[in-house]
Coordinates of C-alpha atoms in Angstrom, one line a residue:
M373 CA 20.6 5.0 10.2
V374 CA 17.8 2.6 8.9
N375 CA 17.3 1.3 12.5
T376 CA 16.8 4.8 13.7
I377 CA 14.3 5.6 11.0
L378 CA 12.3 2.4 11.7
N379 CA 12.4 3.0 15.5
K380 CA 11.0 6.5 15.0
A381 CA 8.3 5.2 12.6
L382 CA 7.3 2.7 15.2
E383 CA 7.1 5.4 17.9
R384 CA 5.0 7.7 15.7
S385 CA 2.7 4.9 14.6
K386 CA -1.1 5.3 15.0
K387 CA -2.3 2.9 17.7
V388 CA -5.4 1.0 16.7
S389 CA -7.2 -1.8 18.7
F390 CA -9.5 -4.3 17.1
S391 CA -11.8 -7.0 18.4
K392 CA -10.8 -10.6 17.9
D393 CA -13.5 -11.1 15.2
V394 CA -12.2 -8.2 13.0
K395 CA -11.5 -8.9 9.4
L396 CA -8.6 -7.0 7.8
I397 CA -7.4 -6.8 4.2
F398 CA -3.9 -5.3 3.5
F399 CA -3.1 -4.0 0.0
S400 CA -0.3 -1.7 -1.1
D401 CA 1.5 -0.4 -4.1
L402 CA -1.4 0.4 -6.4
H403 CA 0.4 3.3 -8.0
K404 CA -2.9 4.7 -9.3
G405 CA -2.0 7.0 -12.1
D406 CA -3.8 8.9 -14.9
N407 CA -4.7 5.7 -16.9
S408 CA -2.0 6.5 -19.5
Y409 CA 0.7 4.1 -20.8
A410 CA 2.8 4.8 -17.7
D411 CA 0.0 3.7 -15.4
D412 CA 0.7 0.2 -14.2
F413 CA -2.5 0.0 -12.2
R414 CA -4.9 0.4 -15.2
H415 CA -4.6 -3.2 -16.2
N416 CA -6.0 -4.4 -12.8
I417 CA -8.7 -1.9 -12.2
I418 CA -11.6 -4.3 -12.8
I419 CA -10.0 -6.9 -10.6
Y420 CA -9.2 -4.5 -7.8
K421 CA -12.7 -2.9 -7.9
Q422 CA -14.5 -6.2 -7.6
A423 CA -12.1 -7.2 -4.7
L424 CA -12.8 -4.0 -2.8
E425 CA -16.6 -4.3 -3.3
S426 CA -16.5 -7.8 -2.0
Y427 CA -14.5 -6.8 1.1
F428 CA -16.8 -3.9 1.8
E429 CA -19.9 -6.1 1.7
E430 CA -18.2 -8.7 3.9
G431 CA -17.4 -6.2 6.6
F432 CA -13.6 -6.0 6.2
T433 CA -11.5 -3.1 7.3
Y434 CA -9.2 -1.9 4.5
I435 CA -5.6 -1.0 5.3
E436 CA -3.6 0.5 2.4
L437 CA 0.2 0.3 3.1
G438 CA 1.4 3.1 1.0
D439 CA 2.0 4.0 -2.7
G440 CA -1.8 4.0 -3.3
I441 CA -1.4 7.1 -5.5
E442 CA 1.4 7.6 -8.1
L443 CA 2.7 11.1 -7.4
W444 CA 6.1 10.7 -8.9
E445 CA 5.1 10.3 -12.5
N446 CA 2.1 12.6 -12.0
R447 CA 2.4 16.2 -10.9
S448 CA -1.3 16.7 -10.2
F449 CA -3.9 14.6 -8.4
E450 CA -6.7 15.7 -10.7
P451 CA -6.1 13.3 -13.6
I452 CA -5.7 10.4 -11.1
F453 CA -9.1 11.3 -9.5
K454 CA -10.8 11.5 -12.8
A455 CA -9.3 8.2 -14.0
Y456 CA -10.3 6.3 -10.8
K457 CA -13.3 8.2 -9.3
S458 CA -15.2 4.9 -8.8
I459 CA -12.3 3.6 -6.6
F460 CA -12.3 6.8 -4.5
D461 CA -16.0 6.5 -4.2
L462 CA -15.5 3.0 -2.7
L463 CA -12.9 4.3 -0.3
V464 CA -15.4 6.9 0.8
K465 CA -17.8 4.1 1.8
F466 CA -15.1 2.4 3.9
H467 CA -14.3 5.7 5.5
Q468 CA -17.9 6.3 6.4
K469 CA -18.0 3.0 8.2
K470 CA -14.7 3.8 10.0
R471 CA -13.1 0.9 8.2
L472 CA -10.3 2.7 6.4
Y473 CA -6.7 3.3 7.2
L474 CA -4.2 4.8 4.8
L475 CA -0.4 4.9 5.0
W476 CA 2.0 6.9 2.9
G477 CA 4.8 5.4 0.9
N478 CA 7.7 6.9 -1.1
H479 CA 5.5 7.5 -4.2
D480 CA 2.9 9.5 -2.2
M481 CA 5.2 10.8 0.5
E482 CA 3.7 14.3 0.1
F483 CA 0.8 12.9 2.3
R484 CA 3.0 12.8 5.4
D485 CA 2.2 16.5 5.7
P486 CA -1.5 17.0 6.7
I487 CA -1.5 20.4 5.1
M488 CA -0.4 18.9 1.8
V489 CA -3.1 16.3 2.1
E490 CA -5.7 19.0 2.4
R491 CA -4.2 21.1 -0.3
I492 CA -4.1 18.2 -2.8
L493 CA -7.3 16.4 -2.0
R494 CA -9.7 18.9 -0.5
P495 CA -10.9 20.5 -3.8
F496 CA -12.2 17.1 -4.9
F497 CA -14.0 16.2 -1.6
T498 CA -15.4 19.6 -0.4
P499 CA -19.0 19.1 0.8
K500 CA -21.7 21.0 -1.2
N501 CA -24.5 20.6 1.4
V502 CA -25.3 19.1 4.8
I503 CA -25.6 15.5 3.4
D504 CA -22.3 15.7 1.6
K505 CA -20.7 17.1 4.8
E506 CA -21.7 14.0 6.7
A507 CA -20.0 11.9 4.0
L508 CA -16.9 14.1 3.7
F509 CA -13.9 12.0 2.8
D510 CA -11.6 13.7 5.3
L511 CA -8.4 11.8 4.6
E512 CA -5.8 11.1 7.2
Y513 CA -2.5 9.4 6.3
S514 CA -0.1 7.8 8.8
E515 CA 3.4 6.6 8.5
G516 CA 2.6 3.3 10.4
L517 CA 0.0 1.5 12.3
L518 CA 0.5 -0.5 15.5
L519 CA -2.3 -3.0 15.7
T520 CA -3.6 -4.7 18.8
L521 CA -6.0 -7.5 18.3
E522 CA -8.1 -8.9 21.2
G523 CA -6.8 -12.3 22.1
M524 CA -3.2 -11.5 21.1
N525 CA -0.4 -10.5 23.5
R526 CA 1.8 -9.1 20.7
T527 CA 1.2 -6.2 18.3
I528 CA 1.4 -6.1 14.5
F529 CA 3.4 -3.3 13.0
A530 CA 2.1 -2.2 9.5
I531 CA 4.3 0.1 7.4
H532 CA 5.1 0.8 3.8
G533 CA 8.7 -0.5 4.0
H534 CA 10.6 2.3 2.3
Q535 CA 11.9 3.2 5.7
A536 CA 14.5 0.5 5.2
D537 CA 15.4 1.9 1.8
Y538 CA 17.5 5.0 2.6
M539 CA 17.5 6.6 -0.8
N540 CA 13.7 6.2 -1.2
Y541 CA 13.1 7.6 2.3
R542 CA 15.6 10.5 2.8
H543 CA 16.2 11.4 -0.9
W544 CA 12.7 10.6 -2.4
K545 CA 12.5 14.0 -4.1
F546 CA 15.8 13.3 -5.9
N547 CA 14.4 9.9 -7.1
R548 CA 11.1 11.5 -8.0
F549 CA 12.8 14.0 -10.2
F550 CA 14.6 11.3 -12.3
V551 CA 11.4 9.1 -12.5
R552 CA 9.2 12.0 -13.5
F553 CA 11.6 13.5 -16.1
F554 CA 13.8 10.7 -17.2
W555 CA 13.2 7.1 -16.3
K556 CA 9.6 6.8 -17.4
Y557 CA 10.6 7.8 -20.9
M558 CA 13.6 5.5 -20.9
Q559 CA 11.2 2.6 -19.9
K560 CA 8.8 3.5 -22.6
W561 CA 11.3 3.9 -25.4
F562 CA 14.1 1.5 -24.5
G563 CA 12.7 -0.8 -21.8
I564 CA 15.2 0.4 -19.2
H565 CA 13.9 -0.2 -15.7
D566 CA 13.9 2.4 -13.0
P567 CA 16.9 1.7 -10.8
T568 CA 15.3 3.7 -7.9
S569 CA 12.6 1.0 -7.5
P570 CA 13.4 -2.1 -5.5
A571 CA 10.6 -3.9 -7.3
K572 CA 12.7 -3.6 -10.5
N573 CA 16.1 -3.9 -8.8
Y574 CA 16.7 -7.4 -7.3
K575 CA 19.8 -6.4 -5.3
G576 CA 17.9 -3.4 -3.9
L577 CA 15.0 -5.6 -3.0
I578 CA 17.1 -8.1 -1.1
R579 CA 18.9 -5.3 0.7
V580 CA 15.6 -3.8 1.9
E581 CA 14.3 -7.2 3.1
R582 CA 17.5 -7.9 5.0
K583 CA 17.4 -4.6 6.8
L584 CA 13.8 -5.1 7.8
M585 CA 14.5 -8.6 9.1
Q586 CA 17.5 -7.4 11.1
W587 CA 15.4 -4.7 12.7
I588 CA 12.6 -7.2 13.5
M589 CA 15.0 -9.5 15.3
N590 CA 16.4 -6.5 17.3
K591 CA 12.8 -5.7 18.3
N592 CA 12.0 -9.1 19.8
Q593 CA 10.5 -10.6 16.6
Q594 CA 8.0 -7.7 16.1
I595 CA 5.4 -9.0 13.6
T596 CA 5.6 -6.7 10.6
I597 CA 3.5 -6.3 7.5
C598 CA 4.8 -4.1 4.7
G599 CA 4.8 -3.5 1.0
H600 CA 7.3 -1.4 -1.1
T601 CA 9.3 -4.2 -2.8
H602 CA 6.3 -5.7 -4.6
R603 CA 7.6 -9.2 -3.6
P604 CA 5.0 -11.2 -1.7
R605 CA 6.4 -12.7 1.5
F606 CA 4.7 -15.1 3.9
P607 CA 7.1 -16.7 6.5
D608 CA 6.6 -20.1 8.1
P609 CA 6.0 -20.0 11.8
G610 CA 9.3 -19.9 13.6
N611 CA 10.9 -17.8 11.0
I612 CA 11.4 -14.0 11.1
P613 CA 7.8 -12.6 11.1
L614 CA 8.1 -10.3 8.1
F615 CA 5.1 -10.3 5.8
N616 CA 4.9 -8.5 2.5
D617 CA 1.5 -8.1 0.8
G618 CA 3.0 -7.9 -2.7
S619 CA 1.3 -5.3 -4.9
C620 CA -1.7 -4.5 -7.0
V621 CA 0.3 -4.1 -10.2
H622 CA 1.3 -7.7 -10.7
P623 CA 0.5 -8.9 -14.3
D624 CA -3.3 -9.6 -14.3
A625 CA -3.5 -10.0 -10.6
I626 CA -3.5 -8.2 -7.2
I627 CA -2.0 -9.8 -4.1
G628 CA -2.7 -8.9 -0.5
I629 CA -2.8 -10.2 3.0
E630 CA -6.0 -11.0 5.1
I631 CA -6.4 -11.5 8.8
V632 CA -9.6 -13.2 9.7
D633 CA -10.4 -14.9 13.1
L634 CA -6.9 -14.2 14.2
K635 CA -5.5 -16.1 11.3
I636 CA -3.3 -14.7 8.5
S637 CA -3.4 -15.6 4.8
M638 CA -1.9 -14.4 1.6
I639 CA -4.5 -14.1 -1.2
K640 CA -4.6 -13.3 -4.9
W641 CA -7.4 -11.9 -6.9
H642 CA -7.2 -12.7 -10.6
M643 CA -9.1 -13.8 -13.8
T644 CA -9.7 -17.4 -14.4
D645 CA -7.9 -19.0 -17.4
A646 CA -11.0 -19.4 -19.5
K647 CA -10.6 -17.7 -22.9
D648 CA -14.2 -17.1 -23.6
S649 CA -17.0 -15.2 -21.8
S650 CA -16.9 -17.7 -18.9
A651 CA -13.8 -16.1 -17.5
K652 CA -14.4 -14.5 -14.2
I653 CA -12.6 -12.8 -11.3
V654 CA -11.8 -15.2 -8.4
K655 CA -9.9 -15.1 -5.1
T656 CA -7.2 -17.8 -4.5
V657 CA -5.5 -18.4 -1.2
L658 CA -1.8 -18.6 -1.8
E659 CA -0.6 -19.2 1.8
G660 CA -2.3 -19.9 5.1
P661 CA -4.5 -19.4 6.9
V662 CA -2.1 -19.7 9.8
S663 CA -3.0 -18.7 13.4
L664 CA -1.2 -15.6 14.4
D665 CA -0.2 -17.1 17.8
K666 CA 2.2 -19.3 15.8
Y667 CA 4.3 -16.2 15.3
M668 CA 4.4 -15.3 19.0

């Protein structure tokens, strides 16, 4: 069943071609909420905003691999928009430069329906005049991206990853109900983790990774970049080419994957350890850079 889901996701993927000098940054699992106690992203907003501003100025293309918006715990997009308007303004700038690609995950799976995307988001991005119309943030969400980079004879498959997590793909509404009306309160009051999330369920996390790796082997070692589990993964050349960009809700840090000059790296944006005013936000390379042709 999972193989069938992943095969269909690959077939439906948006095909995108880039020049060999393209610069790509992959983030996922922001889970932007309403800036309340249940909003895990609020602790990293300053770090994320500085990272995104830097990537925009440096000419990167931004690819968000799903769960950018937390629509399980929040019934409405309005409080999310109000809490993080500055972030959405930055995404508009990427969109205007045609350097923005968004995927949907299990926590924002409503966006797989273009009609739902317009219904949820259009009221907040409707142009008021000709100038605004030219800058309209006309969102388009995809299930997956199939990337072709000049100079490579293999493609890169980008996906959220919940396609390998049957309950979170087929029965996401059931899981959403329990998270929205039960588990978030259990976590707040008793510290009980949400069992529907592989990020908080180690056995579930391993199961998802194994299914993805088995599928990759069956697809002639298809290079794949995903999120969903929140666990960063950067394989050595020769191993199964499954990369995971981590998440943007790690404690005091966001982790992502960059591709620059046909080389792939895992990076972390975080605050320095200084306890006084000298503390600053920096980017640290955790893995790589490794030439992509090493995974061919």
